[in-house]
């Protein structure tokens, strides 16, 4: 039987939720936050009770609430992933021009995105796996990546095949250059700093050497030179 | 008396020409004018350029228009929503101009606002900026994006009056208000038309000047939201 720690650091919904829960823990009251598709979307439902955070959706919502009970869903109200959502009291609705004014204009405190790869200089690749993609689709990722004041990435530490998603240089086409500030994975929380990846927190009982062994770039320990 | 109402989608779209650029509102199925797209299919116009955030869902609406071979090109941020798009694109039967979502919105806004283009940081240093002019402004690199206009805009609103003042429901604004400003002719599909003066002036989202034809179509809710 898998231990609680294994479930947290492994694949599947428990592991994805554990990553999202850490991010929710670290978002202060009063921030305006956009959540990308995938693990980031889970963050919205995990903010600690009583803490007011305003979630923005690129399709024109500020003040998104939790997912609705299926029978009460309003079909006219969806998030960026086209899933039904609710509004908090105090929410507002607007068009795409105003939504991306918020996004590109530096009005969001944070955007949490998924990623295919993050490089040690903060380069982000999350929209395409090759220049000859069979059906390319970018959505709002490039606007969010350059526009929000901070970009945090939420992702599994490795691919299903065990290949590190933290890399020295991205091999996939870039979404934006040098924008990622922090990465939350199933193994660690890692800041992107002038010297590269810096581990600021280890998840469950994972040790530093294990995380380094699964990372295709040098990891630094916080508060340790070198 | 000004009355922009027409009885049917067919009447509203009677003068659409082959080769038109058509702006189509909606984000996923919300605010997406399905009845007007059906009208366009029935009309038969071909060699169309479609500007829409997504390529539709399932097999009706935009996917059907594409399947019938009426679409030459699609300008889109996230077309990977309809299997028929992927098939036609892979077979080289459909041209795609992939555009970041905010850039798509701002290009349409610029088109409607008489702006000749704009510089944005979005896409700098990526495949989507290749071949475009870049410029350093205050030490930051920007890429030039050009305005986008349509011969026709097909949009969906919730309520209107006979002049064409519009209000929207839920997250149904999305691309609709900006598309209404950026086309030679804007046709809107609405669920209800009220007497003039019923809509609060401060509640109007799209002022009537941007609307040419109104088709009142009490219509089912958008398809149940699907995640992908």
Coordinates of C-alpha atoms in Angstrom, one line a residue:
Chain A
X1 CA 0.0 0.0 0.0
X2 CA 1.3 3.5 -0.9
X3 CA 2.1 5.8 2.0
X4 CA 0.5 9.3 2.4
X5 CA 3.8 10.7 1.3
X6 CA 4.0 8.5 -1.8
X7 CA 0.5 9.6 -2.8
X8 CA 1.5 13.3 -2.4
X9 CA 4.7 13.0 -4.4
X10 CA 3.4 10.5 -7.0
X11 CA 1.2 11.0 -10.1
X12 CA -2.6 11.1 -10.1
X13 CA -5.1 13.5 -8.6
X14 CA -3.8 13.3 -5.0
X15 CA -0.3 14.4 -6.2
X16 CA -1.7 17.1 -8.4
X17 CA -3.9 18.4 -5.6
X18 CA -0.9 18.4 -3.2
X19 CA 1.0 20.7 -5.6
X20 CA -2.1 23.0 -6.0
X21 CA -2.5 23.0 -2.2
X22 CA 1.0 24.3 -1.7
X23 CA 0.4 27.1 -4.1
X24 CA -2.9 28.1 -2.5
X25 CA -1.1 28.2 0.8
X26 CA 1.4 30.7 -0.5
X27 CA -1.0 33.2 -2.2
X28 CA -1.5 36.1 0.2
X29 CA -4.9 37.8 0.8
X30 CA -5.7 40.5 -1.7
X31 CA -3.7 39.2 -4.7
X32 CA -5.3 39.1 -8.2
X33 CA -4.5 35.8 -9.7
X34 CA -5.0 34.0 -13.1
X35 CA -4.9 30.3 -13.1
X36 CA -3.9 28.3 -16.2
X37 CA -5.4 25.0 -17.3
X38 CA -4.5 21.7 -15.5
X39 CA -2.9 21.6 -12.0
X40 CA -3.2 25.5 -11.7
X41 CA -7.0 25.3 -12.0
X42 CA -7.2 23.2 -8.9
X43 CA -5.7 26.0 -6.8
X44 CA -8.9 28.0 -6.9
X45 CA -10.8 25.5 -4.7
X46 CA -7.9 25.1 -2.2
X47 CA -7.4 28.7 -0.8
X48 CA -7.7 28.5 3.0
X49 CA -11.1 29.5 4.3
X50 CA -11.6 33.2 5.0
X51 CA -8.7 34.4 2.8
X52 CA -9.9 36.7 0.0
X53 CA -8.1 36.1 -3.3
X54 CA -9.5 37.4 -6.6
X55 CA -9.2 34.9 -9.4
X56 CA -9.3 36.3 -12.9
X57 CA -10.3 34.3 -16.0
X58 CA -9.0 35.3 -19.4
X59 CA -12.5 35.1 -20.9
X60 CA -13.7 38.0 -18.8
X61 CA -14.2 37.2 -15.1
X62 CA -12.8 38.8 -12.0
X63 CA -13.8 37.2 -8.7
X64 CA -14.4 33.6 -9.8
X65 CA -15.7 31.3 -7.1
X66 CA -15.5 27.5 -6.6
X67 CA -16.8 25.0 -9.1
X68 CA -20.6 24.7 -8.9
X69 CA -22.7 21.8 -7.9
X70 CA -23.4 20.1 -11.3
X71 CA -27.2 20.7 -11.1
X72 CA -26.8 24.4 -10.3
X73 CA -24.2 25.1 -13.0
X74 CA -24.9 28.3 -15.1
X75 CA -24.1 27.2 -18.7
X76 CA -23.2 30.9 -19.6
X77 CA -20.4 31.0 -17.0
X78 CA -17.2 29.1 -17.8
X79 CA -13.5 29.5 -17.1
X80 CA -10.5 29.4 -19.4
X81 CA -10.8 25.5 -19.6
X82 CA -14.5 25.9 -20.5
X83 CA -15.6 24.3 -17.2
X84 CA -18.5 25.8 -15.4
X85 CA -17.6 28.1 -12.5
X86 CA -19.4 30.4 -10.0
X87 CA -19.0 34.1 -9.1
X88 CA -18.2 35.4 -5.7
X89 CA -20.2 38.4 -4.4
X90 CA -18.2 41.4 -5.8
X91 CA -17.3 39.7 -9.0
X92 CA -17.3 41.5 -12.4
X93 CA -17.7 40.4 -16.0
X94 CA -16.1 42.1 -19.0
X95 CA -14.9 41.6 -22.6
X96 CA -11.6 40.2 -23.9
X97 CA -10.0 43.6 -24.6
X98 CA -10.4 44.6 -20.9
X99 CA -9.4 41.1 -19.7
X100 CA -6.1 41.3 -21.6
X101 CA -5.6 44.9 -20.5
X102 CA -5.6 43.4 -17.0
X103 CA -3.3 40.6 -18.1
X104 CA -0.7 42.4 -20.3
X105 CA -0.9 45.7 -18.4
X106 CA 0.8 44.2 -15.3
X107 CA -2.4 44.3 -13.1
X108 CA -2.2 40.7 -12.0
X109 CA -0.1 39.9 -9.0
X110 CA 0.4 36.3 -10.2
X111 CA -0.3 33.8 -12.9
X112 CA 0.1 30.1 -12.3
X113 CA 0.8 28.1 -15.4
X114 CA 1.5 24.5 -16.3
X115 CA 4.7 23.8 -18.3
X116 CA 6.3 21.2 -20.6
X117 CA 9.8 22.6 -19.6
X118 CA 11.3 25.3 -17.5
X119 CA 14.9 26.4 -18.0
X120 CA 17.2 27.6 -15.3
X121 CA 17.1 31.1 -16.7
X122 CA 13.3 31.2 -16.3
X123 CA 12.5 30.4 -19.9
X124 CA 9.0 28.8 -20.2
X125 CA 7.9 26.2 -22.8
X126 CA 4.2 25.3 -22.4
X127 CA 2.4 25.6 -25.7
X128 CA 3.9 23.3 -28.4
X129 CA 6.0 20.3 -28.6
X130 CA 7.6 21.1 -32.0
X131 CA 7.8 23.8 -34.7
X132 CA 5.8 21.5 -36.9
X133 CA 3.0 20.8 -34.4
X134 CA 0.2 18.9 -36.0
X135 CA -2.4 21.4 -34.6
X136 CA -0.8 24.3 -32.8
X137 CA -2.8 26.1 -30.1
X138 CA -1.5 28.9 -27.9
X139 CA -4.6 30.4 -26.2
X140 CA -3.6 33.1 -23.7
X141 CA -0.4 31.5 -22.5
X142 CA 2.0 34.0 -24.2
X143 CA 0.1 37.1 -23.0
X144 CA -0.1 35.8 -19.4
X145 CA 3.6 34.8 -19.4
X146 CA 4.8 38.3 -20.2
X147 CA 2.0 40.3 -18.5
X148 CA 1.5 39.1 -15.0
X149 CA 3.9 40.5 -12.3
X150 CA 4.9 37.0 -11.3
X151 CA 4.8 33.6 -13.1
X152 CA 4.7 30.5 -10.9
X153 CA 4.7 27.1 -12.6
X154 CA 2.8 24.1 -11.3
X155 CA 3.9 20.8 -12.9
X156 CA 5.1 17.2 -12.2
X157 CA 8.8 17.2 -11.7
X158 CA 9.3 14.7 -14.6
X159 CA 7.4 13.4 -17.6
X160 CA 5.7 10.0 -17.3
X161 CA 8.8 8.6 -18.9
X162 CA 10.9 10.0 -16.0
X163 CA 12.5 12.9 -18.1
X164 CA 13.2 16.0 -16.1
X165 CA 11.0 19.0 -16.9
X166 CA 13.5 21.3 -15.3
X167 CA 16.2 21.8 -17.8
X168 CA 19.3 23.9 -18.6
X169 CA 17.8 25.0 -22.0
X170 CA 14.3 24.4 -23.3
X171 CA 14.1 22.1 -26.3
X172 CA 10.5 22.9 -27.0
X173 CA 9.4 26.2 -28.6
X174 CA 9.3 29.0 -26.0
X175 CA 6.2 30.6 -24.7
X176 CA 8.3 33.5 -23.2
X177 CA 11.9 34.2 -22.2
X178 CA 13.1 34.5 -18.6
X179 CA 9.7 34.9 -17.0
X180 CA 9.3 32.0 -14.4
X181 CA 10.0 33.0 -10.8
X182 CA 9.0 29.8 -9.0
X183 CA 8.2 26.2 -9.7
X184 CA 6.0 23.9 -7.6
X185 CA 6.5 20.2 -8.4
X186 CA 5.6 17.0 -6.6
X187 CA 9.1 16.9 -5.2
X188 CA 10.1 20.5 -4.3
X189 CA 9.4 24.2 -4.4
X190 CA 12.1 25.8 -6.5
X191 CA 12.9 29.5 -7.1
X192 CA 14.5 30.7 -10.3
X193 CA 17.3 33.0 -9.2
X194 CA 20.3 34.7 -10.8
X195 CA 22.3 31.6 -10.1
X196 CA 19.7 29.2 -11.4
X197 CA 17.3 26.8 -9.6
X198 CA 17.3 27.2 -5.9
X199 CA 15.4 24.6 -3.8
X200 CA 13.4 26.4 -1.1
X201 CA 11.3 23.5 0.1
X202 CA 11.3 19.7 -0.1
X203 CA 7.9 17.9 -0.3
X204 CA 7.0 15.2 2.2
X205 CA 10.1 13.1 3.0
X206 CA 12.0 13.6 -0.3
X207 CA 15.6 14.6 0.2
X208 CA 17.7 17.1 -1.8
X209 CA 19.8 14.4 -3.5
X210 CA 16.7 12.6 -4.8
X211 CA 15.4 15.8 -6.3
X212 CA 18.8 16.6 -7.9
X213 CA 19.0 13.1 -9.4
X214 CA 15.6 13.7 -11.1
X215 CA 16.6 17.2 -12.4
X216 CA 18.5 17.9 -15.6
X217 CA 20.1 21.1 -14.3
X218 CA 22.1 22.1 -11.2
X219 CA 20.1 22.7 -8.1
X220 CA 21.3 25.1 -5.4
X221 CA 20.3 24.9 -1.7
X222 CA 18.7 28.0 -0.4
X223 CA 21.2 29.9 1.9
X224 CA 24.1 27.8 0.7
X225 CA 26.6 29.4 -1.6
X226 CA 27.9 27.6 -4.8
Chain B
X1 CA -38.2 54.6 -37.4
X2 CA -35.0 52.7 -37.0
X3 CA -35.6 49.0 -36.6
X4 CA -32.6 46.7 -37.2
X5 CA -34.6 43.6 -36.6
X6 CA -34.8 41.0 -39.4
X7 CA -36.9 37.9 -39.3
X8 CA -34.4 35.2 -40.0
X9 CA -30.7 34.5 -40.1
X10 CA -31.1 33.8 -43.8
X11 CA -32.4 37.4 -44.4
X12 CA -29.7 38.9 -42.2
X13 CA -26.9 37.1 -44.2
X14 CA -28.4 37.3 -47.7
X15 CA -25.7 39.7 -49.1
X16 CA -22.6 37.8 -47.8
X17 CA -20.0 37.5 -50.5
X18 CA -17.6 34.7 -51.3
X19 CA -14.1 35.5 -49.9
X20 CA -15.4 37.4 -46.9
X21 CA -13.5 37.7 -43.7
X22 CA -16.0 36.8 -40.9
X23 CA -15.4 37.6 -37.2
X24 CA -17.2 35.1 -35.1
X25 CA -17.8 35.7 -31.4
X26 CA -17.6 33.3 -28.4
X27 CA -15.2 31.6 -26.1
X28 CA -15.9 27.9 -26.5
X29 CA -19.6 27.7 -26.9
X30 CA -20.5 30.7 -24.6
X31 CA -21.4 33.8 -26.6
X32 CA -21.0 31.8 -29.8
X33 CA -23.7 32.6 -32.4
X34 CA -24.7 29.1 -33.5
X35 CA -27.9 30.1 -35.3
X36 CA -26.0 32.6 -37.4
X37 CA -23.3 30.1 -38.3
X38 CA -26.1 27.7 -39.4
X39 CA -27.4 30.6 -41.5
X40 CA -24.0 31.1 -43.1
X41 CA -23.8 27.4 -43.9
X42 CA -27.3 27.5 -45.5
X43 CA -26.3 30.6 -47.5
X44 CA -23.4 28.8 -49.1
X45 CA -20.7 31.5 -49.1
X46 CA -17.3 30.0 -49.6
X47 CA -13.5 30.8 -49.6
X48 CA -14.1 32.4 -46.2
X49 CA -11.6 33.6 -43.6
X50 CA -12.9 32.9 -40.2
X51 CA -11.6 34.8 -37.1
X52 CA -12.6 33.1 -33.9
X53 CA -10.9 32.2 -30.7
X54 CA -11.7 28.5 -31.1
X55 CA -12.6 26.3 -34.0
X56 CA -15.9 25.1 -32.6
X57 CA -16.8 21.9 -30.8
X58 CA -18.2 18.7 -32.1
X59 CA -19.6 18.5 -35.7
X60 CA -22.1 21.4 -36.0
X61 CA -21.4 25.1 -36.4
X62 CA -17.8 26.0 -37.4
X63 CA -16.7 22.4 -37.7
X64 CA -19.5 21.8 -40.2
X65 CA -18.6 24.9 -42.2
X66 CA -15.0 23.7 -42.3
X67 CA -16.1 20.2 -43.2
X68 CA -18.1 21.5 -46.2
X69 CA -15.0 23.1 -47.5
X70 CA -16.2 26.7 -47.2
X71 CA -13.3 28.0 -45.1
X72 CA -10.0 28.9 -46.7
X73 CA -8.3 30.2 -43.6
X74 CA -8.9 30.5 -39.8
X75 CA -7.4 33.0 -37.5
X76 CA -7.5 31.6 -34.0
X77 CA -5.7 31.3 -30.7
X78 CA -6.8 27.8 -29.7
X79 CA -8.2 25.8 -32.6
X80 CA -7.5 22.4 -31.0
X81 CA -11.2 22.1 -30.0
X82 CA -12.6 20.4 -33.1
X83 CA -11.3 17.2 -34.7
X84 CA -12.3 18.3 -38.1
X85 CA -10.0 21.3 -37.8
X86 CA -7.0 19.1 -37.0
X87 CA -7.8 16.7 -39.9
X88 CA -8.2 19.5 -42.5
X89 CA -5.1 21.4 -41.2
X90 CA -3.0 18.2 -41.2
X91 CA -4.2 17.5 -44.8
X92 CA -3.1 21.0 -45.9
X93 CA -6.7 22.0 -46.7
X94 CA -7.0 24.8 -44.2
X95 CA -4.7 27.7 -43.6
X96 CA -4.1 28.7 -40.0
X97 CA -2.9 32.0 -38.5
X98 CA -2.2 31.1 -34.9
X99 CA -2.4 34.3 -32.7
X100 CA -2.0 34.6 -29.0
X101 CA -5.4 35.2 -27.4
X102 CA -4.7 38.7 -26.1
X103 CA -3.0 39.7 -29.3
X104 CA -6.1 38.5 -31.2
X105 CA -8.4 40.6 -29.0
X106 CA -6.2 43.7 -29.3
X107 CA -5.8 43.3 -33.1
X108 CA -9.6 43.3 -33.4
X109 CA -9.9 46.2 -30.9
X110 CA -7.4 48.1 -33.0
X111 CA -9.3 47.3 -36.2
X112 CA -12.5 48.7 -34.7
X113 CA -10.8 51.7 -33.1
X114 CA -9.0 52.9 -36.2
X115 CA -5.6 52.1 -34.8
X116 CA -2.9 51.1 -37.4
X117 CA -1.2 48.5 -35.2
X118 CA 0.5 48.2 -31.8
X119 CA 3.6 46.9 -30.1
X120 CA 3.2 44.1 -27.6
X121 CA 5.7 42.1 -25.5
X122 CA 3.5 39.0 -26.1
X123 CA 5.3 36.5 -28.3
X124 CA 8.7 38.2 -28.3
X125 CA 11.5 35.7 -28.9
X126 CA 9.0 32.9 -29.9
X127 CA 8.0 31.3 -33.2
X128 CA 4.9 33.5 -33.3
X129 CA 7.0 36.7 -33.7
X130 CA 9.1 35.3 -36.6
X131 CA 9.1 37.7 -39.6
X132 CA 7.5 40.5 -37.6
X133 CA 9.0 43.9 -36.8
X134 CA 10.4 44.2 -33.3
X135 CA 11.3 47.4 -31.5
X136 CA 13.1 48.4 -28.3
X137 CA 10.9 50.8 -26.3
X138 CA 12.3 51.9 -23.0
X139 CA 14.7 49.0 -22.8
X140 CA 12.0 46.4 -23.4
X141 CA 11.5 44.4 -26.6
X142 CA 8.2 44.6 -28.4
X143 CA 6.7 43.0 -31.5
X144 CA 4.5 44.9 -34.0
X145 CA 1.0 43.4 -34.5
X146 CA -1.4 44.7 -37.1
X147 CA -5.1 45.4 -36.9
X148 CA -7.7 42.9 -37.9
X149 CA -11.1 43.8 -39.5
X150 CA -14.0 41.8 -40.9
X151 CA -16.4 42.2 -43.8
X152 CA -18.9 40.7 -41.4
X153 CA -19.1 40.0 -37.6
X154 CA -21.4 37.4 -36.3
X155 CA -22.0 37.8 -32.6
X156 CA -24.3 36.7 -29.8
X157 CA -25.8 38.9 -27.1
X158 CA -28.4 38.2 -24.4
X159 CA -30.8 41.2 -24.9
X160 CA -31.2 44.1 -27.3
X161 CA -33.5 46.8 -28.3
X162 CA -34.5 47.7 -31.9
X163 CA -31.7 50.2 -32.2
X164 CA -29.1 47.5 -31.4
X165 CA -28.0 48.4 -27.9
X166 CA -26.7 45.1 -26.4
X167 CA -26.2 43.5 -23.0
X168 CA -24.6 40.1 -22.4
X169 CA -25.0 37.2 -20.0
X170 CA -22.4 35.6 -17.8
X171 CA -19.0 35.2 -19.5
X172 CA -20.8 35.7 -22.9
X173 CA -19.1 39.1 -23.6
X174 CA -15.7 37.7 -24.5
X175 CA -14.9 38.6 -28.1
X176 CA -18.4 39.9 -29.0
X177 CA -18.2 43.6 -28.0
X178 CA -14.9 44.1 -29.8
X179 CA -15.9 42.2 -32.9
X180 CA -19.0 44.3 -33.2
X181 CA -16.8 47.4 -33.6
X182 CA -14.5 45.8 -36.2
X183 CA -16.6 44.7 -39.2
X184 CA -18.4 46.4 -42.1
X185 CA -21.6 44.7 -41.1
X186 CA -22.4 43.3 -37.6
X187 CA -25.2 40.8 -37.2
X188 CA -26.2 39.9 -33.7
X189 CA -28.2 36.9 -32.5
X190 CA -30.1 37.7 -29.3
X191 CA -32.5 35.9 -27.0
X192 CA -34.8 38.9 -26.3
X193 CA -35.6 42.2 -27.9
X194 CA -37.0 44.9 -25.5
X195 CA -38.8 48.1 -26.1
X196 CA -36.5 51.1 -26.7
X197 CA -35.6 52.7 -23.3
X198 CA -36.0 49.4 -21.3
X199 CA -32.3 48.8 -21.1
X200 CA -30.6 51.1 -18.6
X201 CA -28.2 53.4 -20.5
X202 CA -25.5 52.7 -18.0
X203 CA -26.0 48.9 -18.5
X204 CA -25.4 49.0 -22.3
X205 CA -22.2 47.1 -23.1
X206 CA -22.3 47.5 -26.9
X207 CA -23.9 50.8 -28.0
X208 CA -26.3 50.6 -31.0
X209 CA -23.9 52.3 -33.5
X210 CA -21.9 49.1 -33.8
X211 CA -24.9 46.9 -34.7
X212 CA -26.5 46.6 -38.2
X213 CA -28.9 43.6 -37.9
X214 CA -30.6 41.9 -35.1
X215 CA -32.1 38.4 -35.3
X216 CA -34.2 37.4 -32.3
X217 CA -33.7 33.7 -31.7
X218 CA -34.8 32.3 -28.3
X219 CA -32.2 29.7 -28.1
X220 CA -31.1 26.8 -26.0
X221 CA -28.2 27.3 -23.5
X222 CA -24.7 26.8 -24.8
X223 CA -23.6 23.2 -25.0
X224 CA -22.8 21.8 -21.6
X225 CA -19.3 23.0 -20.8
X226 CA -16.6 20.5 -21.7
X227 CA -13.0 20.6 -20.5
X228 CA -10.1 19.8 -22.8

